[in-house]
Amino acid sequence: MISFRNFALRRGERLLLSNVDLALHAGWRVGVIGRNGTGKSSLFAAIQGHVEADKGDIDVPTRVRIASVAQETPALDEPALDFVLSGDALVHAAIVAEREAVEREDWEAVAEAHHRLEELNGYDATARAGKLLHGLGFSPDTHERAVKEFSGGWRVRLNLARALMTPSDLLLLDEPTNHLDLDAVLWLEQWLLKYPGTLLLISHDREFLDEITTHTLHLHDGKGKLYTGDYTAFERQRAEHLRLQQITHEKVQAERAHLQSFIDRFSASAAKAKQAQSRVKRLAKMADTEAVRVERALRIEFPAPAKLPHALLRVTHADCGYGDHTVLHQIGFILEAGDRVALLGPNGAGKSTLVKTLVGELPLLSGERGGHPDLRIGYFAQHTVESLREGTTAIDHLADIAPGVATQQLRDFLGKWNFPGDRAFEKVDVFSGGERARLALALIAWRKPNVLLLDEPTNHLDLDMREALAEALSIFEGAIVMVSHDRHLIGLVCDTFWRVADGVAQPFDGDLDAYAVWLRTRDSSNDGKVPAKVAAAAPAPVVAAKPVAKATKANAHKLAQAEARVAELESKLHTLDMDLADPDQYAGGGTDAAELAKRREQVAAELAKAEEALLGLYEGA
């Protein structure tokens, strides 16, 4: 049990928490929620002993084993599998000891290492580490790849896998779904539901919280209040609490009317398309929570498009990719006014590639792209937030795209996006990640687009802002194409789903719940083997069809060398394919991508020669 008694915590001169008195019991799965800056991460640091309470006490039993996700990953030469395995330090040490003893042929030491592994129940540790990597989206070909070779987002996943590998009684996870695709989020849910210890989880993903948590710790106004139940249960209890504080009848009625119009907009569509059923279910969760929503008092809006033609954008018979590398084949995509499309699929499968192609940022490798003359696209990419200029203010950014507009009009607009008063004149350098994302969305809204192409728009946004964004998008009159791991946002906004995987993009006949069921069925039937997209990425050696008996006639040493060479080149080829599918490779102007594409051609040619040589050994011996 973790207990807080009159607990207070400061950050510099600012009081984050005060007079916190509560107890968290073993086995609970607690969602820790609150606006950005309320002290959620600082609370985790206090539990771990990294910061001391400014007042009162926090009692964490000394024998409790705590696991958490590291914030940084050094550029290690260590293979990914070993890095994850090292999360279980004792088992990893025994495995390394065994490996070193075998190399020096010290059989007594090998026996000691085996005995140690048996004591630790560590014989399946490597398999467990492999399953964690597989569940978080790493194909088997990448397990031996050095940690330093992975991009930043994939290193975050490695840190998460290492934390899950660590034996623990208390698991602290701070925004674990950041950098995960929806497939990995759904897998992580199932893993955490089976976790036997106590879980403390910071997340702005309400669907994730609803699936996992048994209790909710709400940090607000310097206080911490514990609620029984998941996030939806918290909202209802919080709403009742606020009603008892006599929230004005007018505000409640106004919010109820707003929510009812929100629901009415989609009630009819539920009868027409089964994809809309998940939206109705999510809206039903929000019933009777008007008081909580009034308390947030955060409203944003995307102005009505200046012009809204029916047929907006189309792509036909299109191959999409970078340079000579094709990511998606024969795409046919038509976007009309009112369409709301969510792109589903794992990271690296081509969702961002498709969005960039629709934007026109990536030229087609083949096929046609056409748009209406009045097409106006609002594009939020994963790098949009980073593109804001340091040293300039919010109003500077808006004035750049609105020359000649009166300053007061710009201030009024930014005020609607929660940059009131002098906040519009603050430099973006002091903005949080969520504030920067909100400013980037405001700049898009100013242009009055009729198509919104949104690639992970909720990264950095807290729950309040996510709710406001969902409501604003739900009444947007234009078309929307969205990539997001936030199921609540997708479920409220989108009614059409496309699955992007295995080099193709095609409609998915079902809602998000059906996609989760399909994904679990696919994973179990795959049984941990190489996913289909991996098989497609690297050509399968044709030698597999040859009778193994013939191979025994070949020189065993040459045959082993040839097989090892083919396996090495296949692994290199797949690694290059993963790098080419990583959007970070194209942020610097394409030079790295061109070099990677050239390298892939070389490796593919080497692989063809190696397969031919191996085939010759099978046939000629």
Coordinates of C-alpha atoms in Angstrom, one line a residue:
M1 CA 0.0 0.0 0.0
I2 CA 1.2 3.5 -0.8
S3 CA -0.1 6.2 1.5
F4 CA 0.1 10.0 1.4
R5 CA -0.3 12.0 4.7
N6 CA -0.6 15.7 4.5
F7 CA 1.6 15.5 1.4
A8 CA 2.7 18.7 -0.4
L9 CA 5.0 19.2 -3.3
R10 CA 6.4 22.3 -5.0
R11 CA 8.1 23.0 -8.3
G12 CA 10.3 26.0 -7.7
E13 CA 8.0 28.7 -6.2
R14 CA 4.9 27.0 -7.5
L15 CA 2.8 24.8 -5.2
L16 CA 1.7 21.8 -7.2
L17 CA 0.0 19.7 -4.5
S18 CA -1.0 20.3 -0.9
N19 CA -2.8 18.5 1.9
V20 CA -3.0 15.2 0.0
D21 CA -4.3 12.4 2.2
L22 CA -5.1 9.1 0.5
A23 CA -4.0 5.4 0.2
L24 CA -3.5 3.3 -2.9
H25 CA -3.9 -0.5 -2.3
A26 CA -2.0 -3.4 -3.8
G27 CA -3.5 -4.6 -7.1
W28 CA -5.2 -1.4 -8.0
R29 CA -4.8 0.0 -11.5
V30 CA -5.0 3.7 -10.9
G31 CA -5.4 6.3 -13.7
V32 CA -3.6 9.6 -12.7
I33 CA -5.3 12.4 -14.5
G34 CA -5.3 16.2 -14.5
R35 CA -4.4 19.1 -16.7
N36 CA -0.9 19.7 -17.8
G37 CA 1.2 21.2 -15.0
T38 CA -0.9 19.8 -12.1
G39 CA 2.0 17.6 -10.8
K40 CA 1.3 14.2 -12.3
S41 CA 4.9 13.4 -13.3
S42 CA 6.2 15.1 -10.2
L43 CA 4.1 12.8 -8.1
F44 CA 5.7 9.8 -9.9
A45 CA 9.1 11.2 -9.1
A46 CA 8.2 11.5 -5.4
I47 CA 7.0 7.9 -5.3
Q48 CA 10.3 6.8 -6.8
G49 CA 12.2 8.9 -4.3
H50 CA 13.7 11.2 -6.9
V51 CA 12.2 14.3 -5.2
E52 CA 11.3 14.9 -1.5
A53 CA 8.0 16.1 -0.2
D54 CA 7.9 19.7 0.8
K55 CA 5.5 18.8 3.6
G56 CA 4.0 15.7 5.0
D57 CA 4.9 12.1 4.2
I58 CA 4.7 9.6 1.4
D59 CA 5.0 6.0 2.5
V60 CA 6.2 3.4 0.0
P61 CA 7.0 -0.1 1.5
T62 CA 10.8 -0.6 1.2
R63 CA 10.4 -4.1 -0.4
V64 CA 8.2 -2.9 -3.2
R65 CA 10.0 -3.3 -6.6
I66 CA 9.2 -0.3 -8.8
A67 CA 9.5 -0.3 -12.6
S68 CA 9.1 2.8 -14.8
V69 CA 10.0 3.9 -18.3
A70 CA 13.3 5.6 -18.8
Q71 CA 13.1 9.1 -20.4
E72 CA 16.2 8.7 -22.4
T73 CA 17.9 5.9 -24.3
P74 CA 21.6 6.1 -24.9
A75 CA 23.0 5.2 -28.3
L76 CA 24.0 1.6 -27.5
D77 CA 25.6 -1.1 -29.6
E78 CA 23.6 -3.6 -27.6
P79 CA 21.0 -5.6 -29.6
A80 CA 17.4 -4.6 -29.0
L81 CA 16.5 -8.1 -27.5
D82 CA 19.4 -7.9 -25.0
F83 CA 18.4 -4.3 -24.1
V84 CA 14.9 -5.4 -23.3
L85 CA 16.1 -8.6 -21.5
S86 CA 18.4 -6.4 -19.3
G87 CA 15.2 -5.1 -17.7
D88 CA 15.3 -8.3 -15.6
A89 CA 18.8 -7.6 -14.3
L90 CA 19.3 -10.9 -12.4
V91 CA 18.2 -13.1 -15.3
H92 CA 20.1 -11.1 -17.8
A93 CA 23.3 -11.4 -15.7
A94 CA 22.8 -15.2 -15.6
I95 CA 22.3 -15.4 -19.4
V96 CA 25.4 -13.3 -20.0
A97 CA 27.4 -15.5 -17.6
E98 CA 26.2 -18.6 -19.4
R99 CA 27.1 -17.1 -22.8
E100 CA 30.6 -16.1 -21.7
A101 CA 31.2 -19.4 -20.0
V102 CA 30.3 -21.3 -23.2
E103 CA 32.7 -19.1 -25.2
R104 CA 35.6 -19.9 -22.9
E105 CA 34.4 -23.6 -22.6
D106 CA 34.1 -23.4 -18.8
W107 CA 31.5 -26.1 -18.4
E108 CA 31.5 -25.8 -14.6
A109 CA 30.5 -22.1 -14.9
V110 CA 27.9 -23.1 -17.6
A111 CA 26.3 -25.5 -15.1
E112 CA 26.3 -22.8 -12.4
A113 CA 24.6 -20.3 -14.8
H114 CA 22.0 -23.0 -15.6
H115 CA 21.4 -23.5 -11.9
R116 CA 21.0 -19.8 -11.4
L117 CA 18.6 -19.5 -14.3
E118 CA 16.5 -22.3 -12.8
E119 CA 16.4 -20.6 -9.5
L120 CA 15.2 -17.4 -11.2
N121 CA 12.7 -19.2 -13.5
G122 CA 14.6 -17.5 -16.2
Y123 CA 14.6 -20.1 -19.0
D124 CA 11.8 -18.4 -20.8
A125 CA 13.1 -14.9 -20.3
T126 CA 14.4 -14.5 -23.9
A127 CA 11.0 -15.7 -25.2
R128 CA 9.2 -13.2 -23.0
A129 CA 11.4 -10.4 -24.2
G130 CA 10.7 -11.4 -27.8
K131 CA 7.0 -11.4 -27.2
L132 CA 7.2 -7.9 -25.7
L133 CA 9.1 -6.6 -28.7
H134 CA 6.6 -8.3 -31.1
G135 CA 3.6 -6.9 -29.3
L136 CA 5.0 -3.4 -29.5
G137 CA 5.5 -3.7 -33.2
F138 CA 9.1 -4.9 -33.6
S139 CA 9.4 -7.7 -36.3
P140 CA 11.8 -10.6 -35.5
D141 CA 14.3 -9.4 -38.0
T142 CA 14.9 -6.3 -35.9
H143 CA 15.5 -8.0 -32.5
E144 CA 19.3 -8.3 -33.1
R145 CA 19.5 -4.7 -34.5
A146 CA 21.6 -2.3 -32.3
V147 CA 19.6 0.1 -30.1
K148 CA 21.5 3.1 -31.6
E149 CA 20.1 2.2 -35.1
F150 CA 16.5 2.9 -34.1
S151 CA 14.8 6.3 -34.5
G152 CA 13.6 8.2 -31.4
G153 CA 10.0 6.9 -31.5
W154 CA 11.2 3.3 -31.7
R155 CA 13.6 3.8 -28.8
V156 CA 10.7 5.0 -26.7
R157 CA 9.1 1.6 -27.5
L158 CA 12.3 -0.2 -26.5
N159 CA 12.2 1.7 -23.1
L160 CA 8.6 0.6 -22.6
A161 CA 9.4 -3.0 -23.4
R162 CA 12.3 -2.9 -21.0
A163 CA 10.1 -1.5 -18.2
L164 CA 7.5 -4.3 -18.8
M165 CA 10.3 -6.8 -18.7
T166 CA 11.4 -5.6 -15.3
P167 CA 10.1 -7.7 -12.3
S168 CA 7.9 -5.3 -10.3
D169 CA 5.2 -4.9 -7.7
L170 CA 4.5 -1.3 -8.7
L171 CA 4.5 -0.2 -12.4
L172 CA 4.6 3.6 -13.2
L173 CA 3.7 4.5 -16.7
D174 CA 3.7 8.1 -17.9
E175 CA 1.9 8.5 -21.2
P176 CA 2.8 5.0 -22.5
T177 CA 0.7 5.3 -25.6
N178 CA 2.7 8.2 -27.0
H179 CA 4.6 6.9 -30.1
L180 CA 2.4 3.8 -30.3
D181 CA 0.1 3.0 -33.1
L182 CA -3.4 1.7 -32.4
D183 CA -2.3 -1.9 -32.9
A184 CA 0.3 -1.6 -30.2
V185 CA -2.0 0.3 -27.9
L186 CA -4.6 -2.6 -28.1
W187 CA -1.8 -5.1 -27.3
L188 CA -0.6 -3.1 -24.4
E189 CA -4.1 -3.0 -22.9
Q190 CA -4.3 -6.7 -22.8
W191 CA -0.8 -7.0 -21.3
L192 CA -1.6 -4.5 -18.5
L193 CA -4.9 -6.2 -17.7
K194 CA -2.9 -9.3 -16.9
Y195 CA -0.3 -7.4 -14.8
P196 CA -0.6 -8.8 -11.2
G197 CA 1.0 -5.8 -9.4
T198 CA -0.2 -2.2 -8.7
L199 CA -0.3 0.1 -11.7
L200 CA -0.2 3.9 -11.8
L201 CA -0.9 5.2 -15.2
I202 CA -0.7 8.8 -16.5
S203 CA -2.6 9.1 -19.8
H204 CA -4.7 11.5 -21.8
D205 CA -6.3 8.6 -23.7
R206 CA -9.8 8.1 -22.1
E207 CA -10.5 4.9 -24.0
F208 CA -7.2 3.4 -22.7
L209 CA -8.0 4.5 -19.2
D210 CA -11.5 3.1 -19.4
E211 CA -10.2 -0.3 -20.5
I212 CA -7.6 -0.6 -17.8
T213 CA -8.1 1.4 -14.7
T214 CA -10.0 0.4 -11.5
H215 CA -9.5 3.7 -9.8
T216 CA -8.9 7.3 -10.8
L217 CA -6.7 9.9 -9.0
H218 CA -7.7 13.4 -10.1
L219 CA -5.2 16.2 -9.5
H220 CA -6.9 19.5 -9.6
D221 CA -6.4 22.9 -8.0
G222 CA -3.5 21.6 -5.9
K223 CA -5.5 18.7 -4.5
G224 CA -5.7 15.0 -5.2
K225 CA -9.0 13.2 -5.0
L226 CA -9.4 9.4 -5.5
Y227 CA -12.4 8.0 -7.3
T228 CA -13.5 4.4 -7.6
G229 CA -13.9 3.2 -11.2
D230 CA -12.5 4.1 -14.7
Y231 CA -12.4 7.5 -16.4
T232 CA -16.0 7.4 -17.4
A233 CA -17.1 6.6 -13.9
F234 CA -14.9 9.4 -12.6
E235 CA -16.6 11.9 -14.9
R236 CA -20.0 10.9 -13.7
Q237 CA -19.0 11.1 -10.0
R238 CA -17.2 14.4 -10.6
A239 CA -20.3 15.7 -12.3
E240 CA -22.5 14.7 -9.4
H241 CA -20.0 16.4 -7.0
L242 CA -20.1 19.6 -9.0
R243 CA -23.9 19.6 -9.1
L244 CA -23.9 19.4 -5.4
Q245 CA -21.8 22.5 -5.4
Q246 CA -24.8 24.2 -7.2
I247 CA -23.4 24.8 -10.6
T248 CA -25.8 27.2 -12.2
H249 CA -28.9 25.8 -13.8
E250 CA -28.4 28.0 -16.9
K251 CA -24.9 26.6 -17.6
V252 CA -26.0 23.0 -17.1
Q253 CA -28.9 23.5 -19.5
A254 CA -26.8 25.2 -22.1
E255 CA -24.3 22.4 -22.0
R256 CA -27.0 19.8 -22.1
A257 CA -28.3 21.4 -25.3
H258 CA -24.8 21.5 -26.7
L259 CA -24.3 17.8 -26.0
Q260 CA -27.7 16.8 -27.3
S261 CA -27.0 18.6 -30.6
F262 CA -23.7 16.7 -30.6
I263 CA -25.6 13.4 -30.2
D264 CA -28.4 14.3 -32.6
R265 CA -26.0 15.0 -35.4
F266 CA -25.0 11.4 -35.5
S267 CA -28.1 9.5 -34.3
A268 CA -29.5 9.2 -37.8
S269 CA -26.3 7.9 -39.3
A270 CA -26.2 5.1 -36.8
A271 CA -29.2 3.5 -38.6
K272 CA -27.4 3.8 -41.9
A273 CA -23.9 2.5 -41.2
K274 CA -22.7 0.0 -38.6
Q275 CA -19.4 2.0 -38.4
A276 CA -21.4 4.8 -36.6
Q277 CA -22.5 2.4 -33.8
S278 CA -19.2 2.9 -31.9
R279 CA -19.7 6.6 -32.0
V280 CA -23.1 6.3 -30.4
K281 CA -21.7 4.1 -27.7
R282 CA -19.0 6.6 -27.0
L283 CA -21.5 9.5 -26.8
A284 CA -23.7 7.4 -24.5
K285 CA -20.7 7.3 -22.1
M286 CA -20.7 11.1 -22.0
A287 CA -24.3 11.3 -20.9
D288 CA -24.9 13.0 -17.5
T289 CA -21.4 14.5 -17.4
E290 CA -22.4 18.1 -18.4
A291 CA -21.1 19.6 -15.2
V292 CA -17.7 18.3 -15.8
R293 CA -17.7 19.6 -19.3
V294 CA -18.9 23.0 -18.1
E295 CA -16.1 23.1 -15.6
R296 CA -13.6 22.7 -18.4
A297 CA -14.9 25.8 -20.1
L298 CA -12.6 25.1 -23.1
R299 CA -14.1 25.6 -26.5
I300 CA -12.4 25.7 -29.9
E301 CA -13.9 25.8 -33.3
F302 CA -12.9 25.3 -37.0
P303 CA -14.7 28.1 -38.9
A304 CA -17.0 27.0 -41.8
P305 CA -15.0 26.6 -45.0
A306 CA -15.0 29.6 -47.4
K307 CA -16.2 27.2 -50.1
L308 CA -17.3 23.6 -49.9
P309 CA -17.6 21.8 -53.2
H310 CA -18.9 18.2 -53.1
A311 CA -16.0 16.4 -54.8
L312 CA -12.8 17.6 -53.1
L313 CA -9.9 15.3 -53.7
R314 CA -9.1 12.0 -55.5
V315 CA -6.2 9.7 -56.0
T316 CA -6.5 6.9 -58.6
H317 CA -4.2 3.9 -59.5
A318 CA -1.6 5.5 -57.3
D319 CA 1.7 4.0 -56.1
C320 CA 2.9 6.0 -53.1
G321 CA 6.4 6.2 -51.6
Y322 CA 9.7 7.9 -51.5
G323 CA 12.2 7.9 -54.4
D324 CA 12.4 4.4 -55.8
H325 CA 10.8 2.9 -52.7
T326 CA 7.1 2.1 -53.1
V327 CA 5.2 1.9 -49.7
L328 CA 1.6 1.6 -51.0
H329 CA 0.4 0.1 -54.3
Q330 CA -2.5 1.0 -56.5
I331 CA -4.3 3.3 -54.1
G332 CA -7.8 4.6 -55.1
F333 CA -9.1 7.2 -52.7
I334 CA -12.0 9.7 -53.2
L335 CA -12.8 12.4 -50.7
E336 CA -16.1 14.2 -50.7
A337 CA -17.6 16.9 -48.4
G338 CA -18.6 15.4 -45.1
D339 CA -16.4 12.3 -45.3
R340 CA -14.7 11.4 -42.1
V341 CA -12.0 8.8 -42.6
A342 CA -9.7 7.2 -40.0
L343 CA -6.6 5.4 -41.2
L344 CA -5.8 2.3 -39.1
G345 CA -2.7 0.1 -39.1
P346 CA 0.7 -0.3 -37.5
N347 CA 3.5 2.3 -37.6
G348 CA 5.6 2.1 -40.7
A349 CA 2.8 0.6 -42.8
G350 CA 2.2 3.8 -44.7
K351 CA -0.5 5.8 -43.0
S352 CA 1.7 9.0 -42.9
T353 CA 2.8 8.3 -46.4
L354 CA -0.8 8.2 -47.6
V355 CA -1.6 11.5 -45.8
K356 CA 1.5 13.2 -47.3
T357 CA 0.4 12.0 -50.7
L358 CA -3.1 13.4 -50.3
V359 CA -1.6 16.7 -49.2
G360 CA 0.7 16.7 -52.2
E361 CA 3.8 16.8 -50.1
L362 CA 4.9 13.6 -51.7
P363 CA 4.7 13.2 -55.5
L364 CA 3.0 10.1 -56.8
L365 CA 5.3 7.3 -58.1
S366 CA 2.5 6.5 -60.6
G367 CA -1.2 7.2 -61.0
E368 CA -3.1 10.5 -60.7
R369 CA -4.0 13.0 -58.0
G370 CA -6.7 15.6 -58.7
G371 CA -8.4 18.2 -56.6
H372 CA -11.2 20.7 -57.0
P373 CA -10.1 24.2 -57.9
D374 CA -11.5 25.4 -54.5
L375 CA -9.7 22.7 -52.5
R376 CA -8.1 24.1 -49.4
I377 CA -6.3 21.7 -47.2
G378 CA -5.5 22.1 -43.5
Y379 CA -2.6 19.7 -42.7
F380 CA -1.4 18.8 -39.2
A381 CA 1.7 16.6 -39.4
Q382 CA 3.7 15.0 -36.6
H383 CA 6.4 17.6 -37.2
T384 CA 4.0 20.6 -37.3
V385 CA 4.5 21.5 -33.6
E386 CA 8.3 21.5 -34.0
S387 CA 8.0 23.9 -37.0
L388 CA 6.9 26.8 -34.8
R389 CA 9.6 29.4 -34.7
E390 CA 11.4 30.0 -31.4
G391 CA 11.6 33.6 -30.3
T392 CA 8.3 34.6 -31.8
T393 CA 4.8 35.0 -30.3
A394 CA 1.5 33.3 -31.0
I395 CA 0.2 36.5 -32.6
D396 CA 3.4 36.8 -34.7
H397 CA 2.6 33.4 -36.2
L398 CA -1.0 34.3 -36.9
A399 CA 0.0 37.7 -38.4
D400 CA 2.4 36.0 -40.8
I401 CA -0.6 34.2 -42.5
A402 CA -3.0 37.1 -42.0
P403 CA -1.3 40.2 -43.4
G404 CA -3.2 43.4 -43.0
V405 CA -5.7 42.0 -40.4
A406 CA -6.2 44.2 -37.3
T407 CA -4.3 43.1 -34.2
Q408 CA -7.6 43.1 -32.1
Q409 CA -9.2 40.7 -34.6
L410 CA -6.1 38.4 -34.3
R411 CA -6.3 38.6 -30.5
D412 CA -10.0 37.7 -30.6
F413 CA -9.4 34.7 -32.7
L414 CA -6.5 33.4 -30.5
G415 CA -8.7 34.0 -27.4
K416 CA -11.2 31.4 -28.9
W417 CA -8.3 29.0 -28.9
N418 CA -7.5 29.7 -25.2
F419 CA -4.7 32.2 -25.7
P420 CA -6.5 35.1 -24.0
G421 CA -5.2 38.6 -23.2
D422 CA -1.5 38.9 -23.0
R423 CA -1.0 35.2 -23.6
A424 CA -1.2 36.0 -27.3
F425 CA 2.0 38.0 -26.9
E426 CA 4.0 35.3 -25.1
K427 CA 6.8 33.7 -27.0
V428 CA 6.3 30.1 -28.0
D429 CA 9.5 29.2 -26.2
V430 CA 7.7 29.1 -22.9
F431 CA 4.7 27.2 -24.3
S432 CA 4.1 23.6 -23.2
G433 CA 3.8 20.9 -25.9
G434 CA 0.1 21.0 -25.6
E435 CA 0.0 24.8 -26.0
R436 CA 2.2 24.5 -29.1
A437 CA -0.1 21.9 -30.6
R438 CA -3.1 24.1 -29.9
L439 CA -1.5 27.0 -31.6
A440 CA -0.6 24.9 -34.6
L441 CA -4.3 23.8 -34.9
A442 CA -5.4 27.5 -34.5
L443 CA -3.2 28.5 -37.5
I444 CA -4.8 25.7 -39.5
A445 CA -8.3 26.9 -38.5
W446 CA -7.6 30.5 -39.5
R447 CA -7.2 29.4 -43.2
K448 CA -10.8 28.0 -43.2
P449 CA -9.9 24.7 -44.9
N450 CA -12.5 22.4 -46.4
V451 CA -10.3 19.3 -45.9
L452 CA -8.5 18.5 -42.7
L453 CA -5.6 16.0 -42.9
L454 CA -4.6 15.2 -39.4
D455 CA -1.6 13.0 -38.5
E456 CA -1.7 12.3 -34.7
P457 CA -3.2 15.6 -33.7
T458 CA -3.6 14.6 -30.0
N459 CA 0.0 14.2 -29.2
H460 CA 0.8 16.6 -26.3
L461 CA -2.9 17.5 -25.8
D462 CA -4.4 16.9 -22.3
L463 CA -7.8 15.4 -21.8
D464 CA -9.7 18.7 -21.8
M465 CA -8.2 19.8 -25.1
R466 CA -8.8 16.4 -26.6
E467 CA -12.5 16.7 -25.7
A468 CA -12.7 20.2 -27.2
L469 CA -11.0 19.0 -30.4
A470 CA -13.4 16.1 -30.7
E471 CA -16.4 18.4 -30.4
A472 CA -14.9 20.9 -32.8
L473 CA -14.2 18.2 -35.4
S474 CA -17.6 16.6 -35.0
I475 CA -19.3 19.7 -36.3
F476 CA -16.8 20.6 -38.9
E477 CA -18.6 20.8 -42.3
G478 CA -15.7 19.7 -44.5
A479 CA -13.9 16.4 -45.0
I480 CA -11.5 14.8 -42.5
V481 CA -8.8 12.2 -42.9
M482 CA -7.2 11.3 -39.6
V483 CA -4.4 9.1 -38.2
S484 CA -4.6 8.8 -34.4
H485 CA -4.1 6.2 -31.6
D486 CA -6.9 8.0 -29.6
R487 CA -9.9 5.8 -30.1
H488 CA -12.2 8.2 -28.3
L489 CA -11.4 10.9 -30.8
I490 CA -11.6 8.6 -33.8
G491 CA -14.9 7.1 -32.5
L492 CA -16.6 10.5 -32.1
V493 CA -15.3 12.0 -35.3
C494 CA -14.9 9.3 -37.9
D495 CA -17.5 7.0 -39.5
T496 CA -15.4 5.4 -42.2
F497 CA -12.3 3.3 -41.5
W498 CA -9.4 2.3 -43.9
R499 CA -6.8 -0.3 -43.0
V500 CA -3.3 0.5 -44.2
A501 CA -1.0 -2.6 -44.1
D502 CA 0.9 -5.0 -46.3
G503 CA 1.5 -2.4 -49.0
V504 CA -2.2 -1.6 -49.6
A505 CA -4.9 0.7 -48.2
Q506 CA -8.5 -0.5 -48.3
P507 CA -11.8 0.0 -46.5
F508 CA -12.3 -1.9 -43.2
D509 CA -15.8 -3.1 -42.8
G510 CA -16.5 -2.5 -39.2
D511 CA -16.0 -0.1 -36.3
L512 CA -13.1 0.3 -33.8
D513 CA -14.4 -2.5 -31.6
A514 CA -14.5 -4.8 -34.6
Y515 CA -11.0 -3.8 -35.5
A516 CA -9.8 -4.6 -32.0
V517 CA -11.4 -8.1 -32.2
W518 CA -9.9 -8.6 -35.7
L519 CA -6.5 -7.6 -34.5
R520 CA -6.5 -10.0 -31.5
T521 CA -7.7 -12.8 -33.8
R522 CA -5.0 -12.1 -36.3
D523 CA -2.3 -11.9 -33.6
S524 CA -3.3 -15.2 -32.1
S525 CA -3.5 -17.0 -35.4
N526 CA -0.1 -15.6 -36.3
D527 CA 1.3 -17.1 -33.1
G528 CA 4.2 -14.7 -32.9
K529 CA 5.6 -15.5 -36.3
V530 CA 6.8 -12.8 -38.7
P531 CA 3.9 -10.6 -39.7
A532 CA 2.7 -10.7 -43.3
K533 CA 4.1 -7.2 -44.0
V534 CA 7.6 -8.5 -43.1
A535 CA 7.3 -11.3 -45.5
A536 CA 6.3 -8.9 -48.2
A537 CA 9.2 -6.5 -47.4
A538 CA 11.9 -9.1 -47.9
P539 CA 11.7 -11.6 -50.8
A540 CA 11.4 -15.1 -49.5
P541 CA 14.3 -17.3 -50.7
V542 CA 13.1 -19.8 -53.3
V543 CA 15.4 -22.5 -51.9
A544 CA 12.7 -23.3 -49.3
A545 CA 10.9 -25.3 -52.0
K546 CA 13.8 -27.6 -52.7
P547 CA 14.1 -31.0 -51.0
V548 CA 16.3 -30.8 -47.9
A549 CA 17.8 -34.2 -48.8
K550 CA 19.7 -32.8 -51.7
A551 CA 21.3 -30.2 -49.5
T552 CA 23.1 -33.0 -47.5
K553 CA 25.2 -33.7 -50.6
A554 CA 26.6 -30.2 -50.6
N555 CA 29.8 -29.2 -48.7
A556 CA 28.4 -28.6 -45.3
H557 CA 30.7 -25.6 -44.5
K558 CA 29.9 -23.8 -47.8
L559 CA 26.3 -24.5 -47.4
A560 CA 26.2 -23.0 -43.8
Q561 CA 28.1 -19.9 -45.0
A562 CA 25.7 -19.4 -47.9
E563 CA 22.6 -19.8 -45.7
A564 CA 24.1 -17.4 -43.2
R565 CA 24.8 -14.9 -46.0
V566 CA 21.2 -15.1 -47.3
A567 CA 19.8 -14.6 -43.7
E568 CA 22.1 -11.6 -43.1
L569 CA 21.1 -9.9 -46.3
E570 CA 17.4 -10.6 -45.7
S571 CA 17.7 -8.9 -42.3
K572 CA 19.5 -5.9 -43.8
L573 CA 16.9 -5.5 -46.5
H574 CA 14.1 -5.5 -44.0
T575 CA 15.9 -3.1 -41.8
L576 CA 16.3 -0.7 -44.7
D577 CA 12.6 -1.1 -45.6
M578 CA 11.7 -0.1 -42.0
D579 CA 14.0 2.9 -42.2
L580 CA 12.5 4.0 -45.6
A581 CA 9.0 3.8 -44.0
D582 CA 10.0 6.0 -41.1
P583 CA 8.8 9.6 -41.8
D584 CA 11.8 11.0 -39.7
Q585 CA 14.1 10.0 -42.6
Y586 CA 12.5 12.7 -44.8
A587 CA 12.6 15.6 -42.5
G588 CA 16.0 16.9 -43.7
G589 CA 15.1 17.2 -47.3
G590 CA 15.4 13.7 -48.6
T591 CA 19.2 13.2 -48.8
D592 CA 19.2 10.4 -46.3
A593 CA 16.2 8.8 -47.9
A594 CA 17.9 8.8 -51.3
E595 CA 21.0 7.2 -49.8
L596 CA 18.8 4.6 -48.1
A597 CA 17.0 3.8 -51.4
K598 CA 20.3 3.4 -53.2
R599 CA 21.6 1.2 -50.4
R600 CA 18.4 -0.9 -50.6
E601 CA 19.0 -1.5 -54.3
Q602 CA 22.5 -2.7 -53.6
V603 CA 21.4 -5.1 -50.8
A604 CA 18.6 -6.5 -52.9
A605 CA 21.0 -7.2 -55.8
E606 CA 23.4 -8.9 -53.3
L607 CA 20.5 -10.9 -51.9
A608 CA 19.5 -12.1 -55.4
K609 CA 23.1 -13.3 -56.0
A610 CA 23.4 -14.9 -52.6
E611 CA 20.1 -16.8 -53.2
E612 CA 21.3 -17.9 -56.6
A613 CA 24.5 -19.2 -55.1
L614 CA 22.7 -21.0 -52.4
L615 CA 20.3 -22.6 -54.9
G616 CA 23.3 -23.8 -56.9
L617 CA 24.6 -25.5 -53.8
Y618 CA 21.3 -27.3 -53.3
E619 CA 21.1 -28.4 -56.9
G620 CA 24.7 -29.1 -57.9
A621 CA 26.0 -31.0 -54.9

